[in-house]
Amino acid sequence: MKVDLTPCYILHSRDYRESSLILEVMSREYGRVSLVAKGAKRNKKHQGINFNLYQKYLMSWVSRSELGTLIDVEIASTMNSMSPQQMMTGFYMNEIVLRLLHKHESHPELFDSYDATIFELAADNTDQALLRYFEKILLQSLGYGVIFDQDQSTGSPVVAGDNYYYKLDIGPCSDVQANGIVVSGKTLIELNNETLLDNKNKNEAKILLRSLLKQYLGDKPLASRQLYEAYIKNKLTS
Amino acid sequence: MQQSLLEQLVEALRCMPGIGRKSAQRIAHQLLQRNRDAARHLSRIMADAMQNIGHCERCRTFTENSLCLLCANSKRDDSMLCIVENPADVDAIEEANYRGRYFVLLGHLSPLDGIGPDDIGLNELPKLLDEEQLAEVILATSSTVEGEATAHFISEMVKARGKQVSRIAHGVPMGGELEYSNSLTIAHALDGRKQI
Ligand SMILES: [Zn+2]
């Protein structure tokens, strides 16, 4: 297969042989792919373009097996430098995408959400709701069928003034017997419409999405979250 | 069936970076055919090195002594500490006429590879930062996202101790690694370091 200059982000890269890199890439049209960038560490090939996280590229590659070969790369849009805190948020996004997104499954809407979120992070937008919308779109594009806007006990639309019990494999239920995570209708609606405003609702959404993601991420802790916690602790105690 | 000795040699040679099956075979044949003495010498040195080279107690670079030559040198400037990712970066910065001390991380923070603060020796760094003579820390991690995150993490530790911290800035291309820059570029980068 040969792919011509398609939008991509690098989620992770690692050294390969003397001077090459293996890039774990999320492309808009072809999903996740692994590509060898030959000679990338020496800056000679690829017109001196550096490979970095959070930078949008156009990449061309050929692949005959699992591992493709990068043959051309251009920078799609210049990246603003990111604050360290935002970099760590980006590590988290990359880690959950790498853990959950299968190779070669194309999800343009997920790519667009990633793209928009990175753009906001680089603009130093610190609204934690950004990350919630990204998590929501990740879950939706992976086909987990998460529901926020319909009461699964009655089939009626979720009402802002009511409280719901969110059952992870079903959705919001108004039935008191449902025994799930308690979440307000307002949070559910605002998460669904991407209009979260108050901290109370943002925190509820955070707890809900963390539980939903945990189902698919499993028990292995997220290294990016551990790093973030170490960073905060270091900042406070040193 | 047991592998022949030759097969075992080829297999063993593949542990070297950048050496695939074909190259390993070529190396094995070449050594057996015309360079057995050198290969014997290599195997002795290799065994000795793997047995005896450890990490410098101060800067973490590779050495067979408790302190490396640079750390043991009393003429170095104790007021400066330069933090780099790799031992090769030390050589590069030495060529640029830096005369202070070093700390070698042997990597950078990379959560997706499972590399956290303790894995790059940040638990050992405070005792160096607390030394009275130390006035300035220069962060010379690579200008990749991971290198930047590492630099920031360390800068918080330095600032909390009220010491100066700067980051090499100019000359090293974004996404560039020190090891592959020339000494003139690094000299510029050191001169043009920015306080952070
Ligand atoms: Zn040393």
Tab-separated table of C-alpha atoms and ligand atoms in Angstrom:
chain	number	residue	atom	x	y	z
A	1	MET	CA	0.000	0.000	0.000
A	2	LYS	CA	1.195	3.520	-0.776
A	3	VAL	CA	-0.160	6.541	1.030
A	4	ASP	CA	0.379	10.122	-0.124
A	5	LEU	CA	0.830	13.086	2.217
A	6	THR	CA	-1.930	12.372	4.685
A	7	PRO	CA	-2.503	14.250	8.005
A	8	CYS	CA	-0.753	12.578	10.945
A	9	TYR	CA	0.308	13.033	14.546
A	10	ILE	CA	3.119	11.120	16.226
A	11	LEU	CA	1.889	9.484	19.438
A	12	HIS	CA	5.197	7.939	20.387
A	13	SER	CA	8.604	7.368	18.861
A	14	ARG	CA	11.459	5.120	19.766
A	15	ASP	CA	14.992	4.638	18.537
A	16	TYR	CA	15.532	2.056	15.879
A	17	ARG	CA	19.023	0.949	14.920
A	18	GLU	CA	21.765	3.572	14.761
A	19	SER	CA	19.960	6.570	13.382
A	20	SER	CA	16.360	5.670	12.664
A	21	LEU	CA	13.108	5.991	14.545
A	22	ILE	CA	9.982	3.911	14.722
A	23	LEU	CA	7.020	6.253	14.840
A	24	GLU	CA	3.650	5.265	16.253
A	25	VAL	CA	1.410	7.480	14.190
A	26	MET	CA	-2.270	8.357	14.231
A	27	SER	CA	-3.337	9.308	10.725
A	28	ARG	CA	-6.664	10.851	9.878
A	29	GLU	CA	-7.529	8.523	7.024
A	30	TYR	CA	-5.692	5.278	7.845
A	31	GLY	CA	-5.849	5.128	11.625
A	32	ARG	CA	-2.894	4.028	13.691
A	33	VAL	CA	0.217	2.892	11.838
A	34	SER	CA	3.840	2.124	12.749
A	35	LEU	CA	6.397	3.695	10.439
A	36	VAL	CA	10.178	3.530	10.196
A	37	ALA	CA	11.755	6.930	9.605
A	38	LYS	CA	15.155	5.993	8.253
A	39	GLY	CA	18.037	8.254	9.240
A	40	ALA	CA	15.626	10.477	11.170
A	41	LYS	CA	17.969	11.014	14.124
A	42	ARG	CA	20.707	12.402	11.934
A	43	ASN	CA	18.454	15.043	10.408
A	44	LYS	CA	19.850	14.318	6.980
A	45	LYS	CA	16.945	12.613	5.390
A	46	HIS	CA	13.472	14.105	5.345
A	47	GLN	CA	14.784	17.637	4.611
A	48	GLY	CA	15.921	18.205	8.180
A	49	ILE	CA	12.394	17.894	9.562
A	50	ASN	CA	12.338	16.862	13.209
A	51	PHE	CA	9.887	14.355	14.527
A	52	ASN	CA	8.078	15.572	17.578
A	53	LEU	CA	4.897	14.989	19.501
A	54	TYR	CA	1.956	17.413	19.175
A	55	GLN	CA	3.041	18.567	15.735
A	56	LYS	CA	0.779	17.924	12.759
A	57	TYR	CA	2.520	16.445	9.746
A	58	LEU	CA	1.640	15.265	6.268
A	59	MET	CA	3.243	11.883	5.770
A	60	SER	CA	3.690	9.527	2.833
A	61	TRP	CA	4.592	5.909	3.344
A	62	VAL	CA	4.679	2.506	1.745
A	63	SER	CA	3.837	-0.631	3.641
A	64	ARG	CA	4.024	-4.263	2.767
A	65	SER	CA	3.853	-5.515	6.330
A	66	GLU	CA	2.866	-4.322	9.817
A	67	LEU	CA	5.722	-1.830	9.707
A	68	GLY	CA	5.568	0.833	6.980
A	69	THR	CA	8.407	2.970	5.674
A	70	LEU	CA	8.122	6.725	5.744
A	71	ILE	CA	9.049	8.137	2.348
A	72	ASP	CA	8.061	11.783	2.608
A	73	VAL	CA	7.066	14.213	5.333
A	74	GLU	CA	5.964	17.834	5.515
A	75	ILE	CA	4.917	19.982	8.430
A	76	ALA	CA	1.177	20.572	8.157
A	77	SER	CA	0.921	23.542	10.484
A	78	THR	CA	3.421	25.196	12.767
A	79	MET	CA	3.137	24.261	16.388
A	80	ASN	CA	3.076	26.737	19.235
A	81	SER	CA	5.329	25.635	22.034
A	82	MET	CA	3.397	24.003	24.832
A	83	SER	CA	3.667	24.589	28.540
A	84	PRO	CA	5.013	21.622	30.520
A	85	GLN	CA	1.667	21.041	32.160
A	86	GLN	CA	0.011	20.830	28.738
A	87	MET	CA	2.750	18.496	27.507
A	88	MET	CA	1.827	16.117	30.292
A	89	THR	CA	-1.837	16.323	29.344
A	90	GLY	CA	-0.738	15.385	25.838
A	91	PHE	CA	1.162	12.353	27.175
A	92	TYR	CA	-2.099	11.200	28.712
A	93	MET	CA	-4.015	11.618	25.438
A	94	ASN	CA	-1.333	9.713	23.568
A	95	GLU	CA	-1.281	6.927	26.109
A	96	ILE	CA	-5.019	6.298	26.071
A	97	VAL	CA	-5.118	6.392	22.263
A	98	LEU	CA	-2.223	3.932	22.055
A	99	ARG	CA	-3.839	1.655	24.615
A	100	LEU	CA	-7.325	1.657	23.077
A	101	LEU	CA	-7.093	2.322	19.354
A	102	HIS	CA	-6.420	-0.732	17.226
A	103	LYS	CA	-4.083	-0.475	14.279
A	104	HIS	CA	-5.403	0.365	10.824
A	105	GLU	CA	-8.863	1.409	12.037
A	106	SER	CA	-9.650	4.799	10.634
A	107	HIS	CA	-11.504	7.279	12.866
A	108	PRO	CA	-11.402	10.746	11.266
A	109	GLU	CA	-13.655	12.203	13.992
A	110	LEU	CA	-11.200	11.049	16.664
A	111	PHE	CA	-8.280	12.518	14.742
A	112	ASP	CA	-10.148	15.821	14.404
A	113	SER	CA	-10.915	15.874	18.103
A	114	TYR	CA	-7.258	15.137	18.931
A	115	ASP	CA	-6.194	17.868	16.520
A	116	ALA	CA	-8.586	20.418	18.041
A	117	THR	CA	-7.587	19.503	21.593
A	118	ILE	CA	-3.863	19.806	20.853
A	119	PHE	CA	-4.528	23.177	19.253
A	120	GLU	CA	-6.284	24.371	22.403
A	121	LEU	CA	-3.544	22.986	24.672
A	122	ALA	CA	-0.911	24.815	22.649
A	123	ALA	CA	-2.983	27.997	23.011
A	124	ASP	CA	-2.666	27.358	26.766
A	125	ASN	CA	-6.348	26.686	27.264
A	126	THR	CA	-6.379	25.019	30.689
A	127	ASP	CA	-10.079	24.128	30.765
A	128	GLN	CA	-10.203	20.499	31.922
A	129	ALA	CA	-13.464	20.052	29.973
A	130	LEU	CA	-11.378	19.843	26.787
A	131	LEU	CA	-9.994	16.544	27.942
A	132	ARG	CA	-13.484	15.276	28.848
A	133	TYR	CA	-14.759	15.894	25.310
A	134	PHE	CA	-11.738	14.128	23.895
A	135	GLU	CA	-12.304	11.133	26.183
A	136	LYS	CA	-15.973	11.065	25.183
A	137	ILE	CA	-15.172	11.089	21.471
A	138	LEU	CA	-12.524	8.417	21.962
A	139	LEU	CA	-15.081	6.132	23.639
A	140	GLN	CA	-17.692	6.877	20.995
A	141	SER	CA	-15.396	6.345	18.028
A	142	LEU	CA	-14.159	3.065	19.418
A	143	GLY	CA	-17.751	1.874	19.175
A	144	TYR	CA	-18.378	1.391	22.874
A	145	GLY	CA	-21.770	3.029	22.395
A	146	VAL	CA	-21.655	5.225	25.468
A	147	ILE	CA	-24.941	7.061	26.054
A	148	PHE	CA	-25.357	10.368	27.858
A	149	ASP	CA	-28.626	11.808	26.621
A	150	GLN	CA	-31.218	9.066	27.144
A	151	ASP	CA	-32.575	7.616	30.376
A	152	GLN	CA	-32.102	3.858	30.008
A	153	SER	CA	-34.826	3.099	32.570
A	154	THR	CA	-37.597	4.884	30.689
A	155	GLY	CA	-36.252	5.701	27.242
A	156	SER	CA	-36.962	9.412	27.753
A	157	PRO	CA	-34.405	12.163	27.197
A	158	VAL	CA	-32.188	13.000	30.164
A	159	VAL	CA	-33.555	15.959	32.174
A	160	ALA	CA	-31.181	18.604	33.505
A	161	GLY	CA	-32.832	18.859	36.941
A	162	ASP	CA	-32.776	15.122	37.715
A	163	ASN	CA	-30.110	12.831	39.101
A	164	TYR	CA	-29.177	9.568	37.401
A	165	TYR	CA	-27.348	6.377	38.260
A	166	TYR	CA	-24.890	5.660	35.497
A	167	LYS	CA	-24.421	1.949	34.910
A	168	LEU	CA	-21.177	1.515	32.996
A	169	ASP	CA	-22.396	-1.030	30.482
A	170	ILE	CA	-25.880	0.468	30.061
A	171	GLY	CA	-25.966	4.239	30.517
A	172	PRO	CA	-27.851	6.701	32.718
A	173	CYS	CA	-30.808	5.208	34.615
A	174	SER	CA	-33.386	7.116	36.638
A	175	ASP	CA	-34.431	3.915	38.451
A	176	VAL	CA	-33.208	4.174	42.047
A	177	GLN	CA	-32.488	0.441	42.061
A	178	ALA	CA	-30.009	0.901	39.205
A	179	ASN	CA	-27.017	1.234	41.525
A	180	GLY	CA	-24.465	3.109	39.443
A	181	ILE	CA	-22.320	6.250	39.558
A	182	VAL	CA	-24.450	9.169	40.640
A	183	VAL	CA	-24.401	11.925	38.061
A	184	SER	CA	-26.647	14.905	37.461
A	185	GLY	CA	-28.706	15.315	34.308
A	186	LYS	CA	-27.065	18.694	33.802
A	187	THR	CA	-23.609	17.100	33.658
A	188	LEU	CA	-24.798	14.454	31.196
A	189	ILE	CA	-26.406	16.996	28.893
A	190	GLU	CA	-23.478	19.397	29.029
A	191	LEU	CA	-21.001	16.600	28.400
A	192	ASN	CA	-23.063	15.424	25.462
A	193	ASN	CA	-23.329	18.928	23.997
A	194	GLU	CA	-19.773	19.893	24.966
A	195	THR	CA	-20.927	22.862	27.000
A	196	LEU	CA	-19.592	21.994	30.499
A	197	LEU	CA	-19.269	25.179	32.490
A	198	ASP	CA	-19.284	24.742	36.279
A	199	ASN	CA	-16.522	22.959	38.152
A	200	LYS	CA	-19.065	20.751	39.889
A	201	ASN	CA	-20.259	19.390	36.544
A	202	LYS	CA	-16.735	19.116	35.187
A	203	ASN	CA	-15.715	17.029	38.186
A	204	GLU	CA	-18.728	14.758	37.836
A	205	ALA	CA	-17.892	14.260	34.174
A	206	LYS	CA	-14.292	13.477	35.113
A	207	ILE	CA	-15.317	10.759	37.568
A	208	LEU	CA	-17.795	9.277	35.099
A	209	LEU	CA	-15.382	9.191	32.164
A	210	ARG	CA	-12.560	7.845	34.296
A	211	SER	CA	-14.767	4.904	35.311
A	212	LEU	CA	-15.927	4.346	31.736
A	213	LEU	CA	-12.349	4.381	30.426
A	214	LYS	CA	-11.123	2.116	33.192
A	215	GLN	CA	-13.392	-0.643	31.895
A	216	TYR	CA	-11.414	-0.734	28.662
A	217	LEU	CA	-7.990	0.301	29.913
A	218	GLY	CA	-7.913	-2.464	32.513
A	219	ASP	CA	-5.970	-2.452	35.765
A	220	LYS	CA	-2.555	-1.521	34.401
A	221	PRO	CA	-1.971	2.014	35.707
A	222	LEU	CA	-1.499	4.858	33.254
A	223	ALA	CA	2.154	5.883	33.245
A	224	SER	CA	1.262	9.409	32.145
A	225	ARG	CA	-1.015	9.832	35.157
A	226	GLN	CA	1.716	8.572	37.495
A	227	LEU	CA	4.163	11.041	35.978
A	228	TYR	CA	1.684	13.867	36.398
A	229	GLU	CA	1.148	12.945	40.035
A	230	ALA	CA	4.923	12.789	40.609
A	231	TYR	CA	5.231	16.182	38.946
A	232	ILE	CA	2.624	17.765	41.212
A	233	LYS	CA	4.155	16.151	44.291
A	234	ASN	CA	7.643	17.322	43.275
A	235	LYS	CA	6.318	20.831	42.747
A	236	LEU	CA	4.730	20.893	46.181
A	237	THR	CA	7.440	19.280	48.273
A	238	SER	CA	10.780	20.256	46.790
B	1	MET	CA	18.693	-29.929	18.508
B	2	GLN	CA	21.574	-27.985	20.003
B	3	GLN	CA	22.701	-24.892	18.105
B	4	SER	CA	26.224	-25.064	16.688
B	5	LEU	CA	28.806	-22.771	18.285
B	6	LEU	CA	28.851	-20.665	15.125
B	7	GLU	CA	25.094	-20.224	15.289
B	8	GLN	CA	25.353	-19.223	18.924
B	9	LEU	CA	28.008	-16.640	18.059
B	10	VAL	CA	25.844	-15.124	15.310
B	11	GLU	CA	22.875	-15.027	17.654
B	12	ALA	CA	24.954	-13.388	20.410
B	13	LEU	CA	26.339	-10.715	18.080
B	14	ARG	CA	22.816	-9.552	17.334
B	15	CYS	CA	22.594	-7.936	20.747
B	16	MET	CA	24.624	-5.046	19.344
B	17	PRO	CA	22.601	-2.045	18.219
B	18	GLY	CA	21.970	-1.959	14.504
B	19	ILE	CA	23.216	-5.498	13.902
B	20	GLY	CA	20.726	-7.750	12.166
B	21	ARG	CA	21.083	-11.396	11.270
B	22	LYS	CA	23.017	-10.805	8.028
B	23	SER	CA	25.502	-8.384	9.558
B	24	ALA	CA	26.015	-10.691	12.536
B	25	GLN	CA	26.851	-13.528	10.175
B	26	ARG	CA	29.276	-11.375	8.220
B	27	ILE	CA	31.020	-10.237	11.400
B	28	ALA	CA	31.301	-13.789	12.740
B	29	HIS	CA	32.782	-15.107	9.493
B	30	GLN	CA	35.184	-12.197	9.160
B	31	LEU	CA	36.498	-12.580	12.711
B	32	LEU	CA	36.931	-16.333	12.402
B	33	GLN	CA	38.625	-16.049	9.045
B	34	ARG	CA	41.132	-13.304	9.679
B	35	ASN	CA	40.926	-11.635	13.036
B	36	ARG	CA	40.829	-14.203	15.805
B	37	ASP	CA	43.332	-12.363	18.017
B	38	ALA	CA	41.400	-9.133	17.969
B	39	ALA	CA	38.200	-11.031	18.672
B	40	ARG	CA	39.801	-12.802	21.657
B	41	HIS	CA	40.928	-9.430	22.936
B	42	LEU	CA	37.401	-8.069	22.451
B	43	SER	CA	35.861	-10.934	24.373
B	44	ARG	CA	38.235	-10.356	27.314
B	45	ILE	CA	37.604	-6.602	27.396
B	46	MET	CA	33.887	-7.157	26.979
B	47	ALA	CA	33.733	-9.525	29.944
B	48	ASP	CA	35.863	-7.205	32.054
B	49	ALA	CA	33.812	-4.124	31.145
B	50	MET	CA	30.464	-5.775	31.756
B	51	GLN	CA	31.714	-7.032	35.091
B	52	ASN	CA	33.355	-3.873	36.355
B	53	ILE	CA	31.838	-0.769	34.802
B	54	GLY	CA	29.159	0.744	36.983
B	55	HIS	CA	27.823	4.226	37.553
B	56	CYS	CA	29.615	7.214	39.033
B	57	GLU	CA	28.250	7.889	42.499
B	58	ARG	CA	27.870	11.576	41.779
B	59	CYS	CA	26.956	12.046	38.147
B	60	ARG	CA	25.748	8.562	37.162
B	61	THR	CA	27.892	8.276	34.055
B	62	PHE	CA	29.666	5.014	33.299
B	63	THR	CA	32.895	4.338	35.176
B	64	GLU	CA	34.763	1.443	36.789
B	65	ASN	CA	35.591	3.666	39.794
B	66	SER	CA	33.272	5.043	42.436
B	67	LEU	CA	33.799	8.503	40.904
B	68	CYS	CA	34.347	9.182	37.202
B	69	LEU	CA	37.389	11.189	36.079
B	70	LEU	CA	35.425	14.415	35.737
B	71	CYS	CA	33.860	14.171	39.167
B	72	ALA	CA	37.200	13.228	40.736
B	73	ASN	CA	38.875	16.273	39.169
B	74	SER	CA	39.193	18.948	41.886
B	75	LYS	CA	39.892	21.701	39.330
B	76	ARG	CA	36.363	21.670	37.933
B	77	ASP	CA	34.026	24.561	38.712
B	78	ASP	CA	31.711	23.444	41.509
B	79	SER	CA	29.355	26.378	41.033
B	80	MET	CA	27.915	24.967	37.798
B	81	LEU	CA	26.053	21.747	37.163
B	82	CYS	CA	25.101	20.742	33.640
B	83	ILE	CA	22.389	18.099	33.308
B	84	VAL	CA	22.459	15.951	30.180
B	85	GLU	CA	20.634	12.891	28.912
B	86	ASN	CA	23.548	10.723	27.768
B	87	PRO	CA	27.258	10.153	28.438
B	88	ALA	CA	27.868	11.108	24.795
B	89	ASP	CA	26.408	14.547	25.577
B	90	VAL	CA	29.130	15.018	28.208
B	91	ASP	CA	31.797	14.528	25.520
B	92	ALA	CA	30.015	16.962	23.220
B	93	ILE	CA	29.791	19.652	25.907
B	94	GLU	CA	33.399	19.076	27.015
B	95	GLU	CA	34.471	19.992	23.487
B	96	ALA	CA	32.623	23.288	23.872
B	97	ASN	CA	34.953	24.235	26.764
B	98	TYR	CA	32.502	23.922	29.617
B	99	ARG	CA	34.370	23.480	32.918
B	100	GLY	CA	31.631	22.831	35.471
B	101	ARG	CA	30.162	19.617	36.817
B	102	TYR	CA	27.725	17.171	35.245
B	103	PHE	CA	24.755	15.019	36.047
B	104	VAL	CA	23.813	12.320	33.537
B	105	LEU	CA	20.179	11.225	33.429
B	106	LEU	CA	20.765	8.234	31.136
B	107	GLY	CA	17.485	8.991	29.388
B	108	HIS	CA	14.582	11.379	29.701
B	109	LEU	CA	11.098	11.215	31.164
B	110	SER	CA	9.014	9.105	28.854
B	111	PRO	CA	5.844	7.863	30.495
B	112	LEU	CA	4.835	5.752	27.510
B	113	ASP	CA	8.080	3.820	27.821
B	114	GLY	CA	7.554	3.496	31.559
B	115	ILE	CA	10.449	5.865	32.351
B	116	GLY	CA	9.618	8.008	35.370
B	117	PRO	CA	11.594	10.424	37.595
B	118	ASP	CA	13.412	7.740	39.615
B	119	ASP	CA	14.481	5.894	36.466
B	120	ILE	CA	16.502	8.926	35.389
B	121	GLY	CA	18.065	9.424	38.815
B	122	LEU	CA	16.011	12.391	39.960
B	123	ASN	CA	15.844	10.848	43.423
B	124	GLU	CA	19.638	11.221	43.619
B	125	LEU	CA	19.712	14.773	42.296
B	126	PRO	CA	18.604	16.678	45.445
B	127	LYS	CA	21.835	15.936	47.316
B	128	LEU	CA	23.818	17.578	44.497
B	129	LEU	CA	21.425	20.513	44.297
B	130	ASP	CA	21.762	21.079	48.028
B	131	GLU	CA	25.540	21.492	47.874
B	132	GLU	CA	26.504	24.960	49.007
B	133	GLN	CA	29.001	25.792	46.235
B	134	LEU	CA	26.416	25.150	43.545
B	135	ALA	CA	25.024	28.374	42.079
B	136	GLU	CA	23.688	27.518	38.640
B	137	VAL	CA	22.152	24.506	36.939
B	138	ILE	CA	22.220	24.261	33.153
B	139	LEU	CA	19.651	21.980	31.593
B	140	ALA	CA	20.934	20.482	28.378
B	141	THR	CA	18.251	17.880	27.713
B	142	SER	CA	17.182	17.420	24.109
B	143	SER	CA	14.665	19.793	22.650
B	144	THR	CA	12.087	17.092	22.053
B	145	VAL	CA	8.803	17.208	23.956
B	146	GLU	CA	10.133	14.589	26.378
B	147	GLY	CA	13.372	16.533	26.848
B	148	GLU	CA	11.399	19.724	27.550
B	149	ALA	CA	9.165	17.972	30.058
B	150	THR	CA	12.260	16.575	31.792
B	151	ALA	CA	13.915	19.996	31.900
B	152	HIS	CA	10.812	21.514	33.412
B	153	PHE	CA	10.507	18.812	36.038
B	154	ILE	CA	14.109	19.436	37.131
B	155	SER	CA	13.802	23.221	36.975
B	156	GLU	CA	11.080	23.050	39.633
B	157	MET	CA	13.492	21.189	41.907
B	158	VAL	CA	16.226	23.769	41.346
B	159	LYS	CA	14.007	26.816	41.770
B	160	ALA	CA	12.679	25.468	45.046
B	161	ARG	CA	16.266	25.708	46.319
B	162	GLY	CA	16.631	29.281	45.218
B	163	LYS	CA	19.390	28.566	42.722
B	164	GLN	CA	19.683	29.790	39.171
B	165	VAL	CA	18.530	27.505	36.411
B	166	SER	CA	18.980	27.953	32.694
B	167	ARG	CA	18.144	25.974	29.615
B	168	ILE	CA	20.379	25.800	26.559
B	169	ALA	CA	18.362	27.428	23.872
B	170	HIS	CA	19.952	28.641	20.693
B	171	GLY	CA	21.619	26.529	18.107
B	172	VAL	CA	20.287	23.125	19.003
B	173	PRO	CA	17.538	22.593	16.440
B	174	MET	CA	14.027	21.874	17.733
B	175	GLY	CA	13.756	18.120	18.032
B	176	GLY	CA	17.531	17.877	17.863
B	177	GLU	CA	19.718	15.742	20.054
B	178	LEU	CA	23.007	17.013	21.389
B	179	GLU	CA	24.984	13.980	20.390
B	180	TYR	CA	24.450	14.844	16.726
B	181	SER	CA	25.221	18.551	16.989
B	182	ASN	CA	28.752	19.863	16.437
B	183	SER	CA	30.776	21.498	19.185
B	184	LEU	CA	30.440	25.005	17.734
B	185	THR	CA	26.664	24.705	17.817
B	186	ILE	CA	26.836	23.519	21.413
B	187	ALA	CA	29.183	26.359	22.393
B	188	HIS	CA	26.614	28.809	21.019
B	189	ALA	CA	23.868	26.969	22.825
B	190	LEU	CA	25.752	27.232	26.114
B	191	ASP	CA	26.520	30.930	25.657
B	192	GLY	CA	22.958	31.694	24.689
B	193	ARG	CA	21.350	29.763	27.539
B	194	LYS	CA	18.236	31.340	28.972
B	195	GLN	CA	17.275	31.609	32.570
B	196	ILE	CA	13.990	29.841	33.236
C	1	ZN	ZN	30.889	11.438	37.714
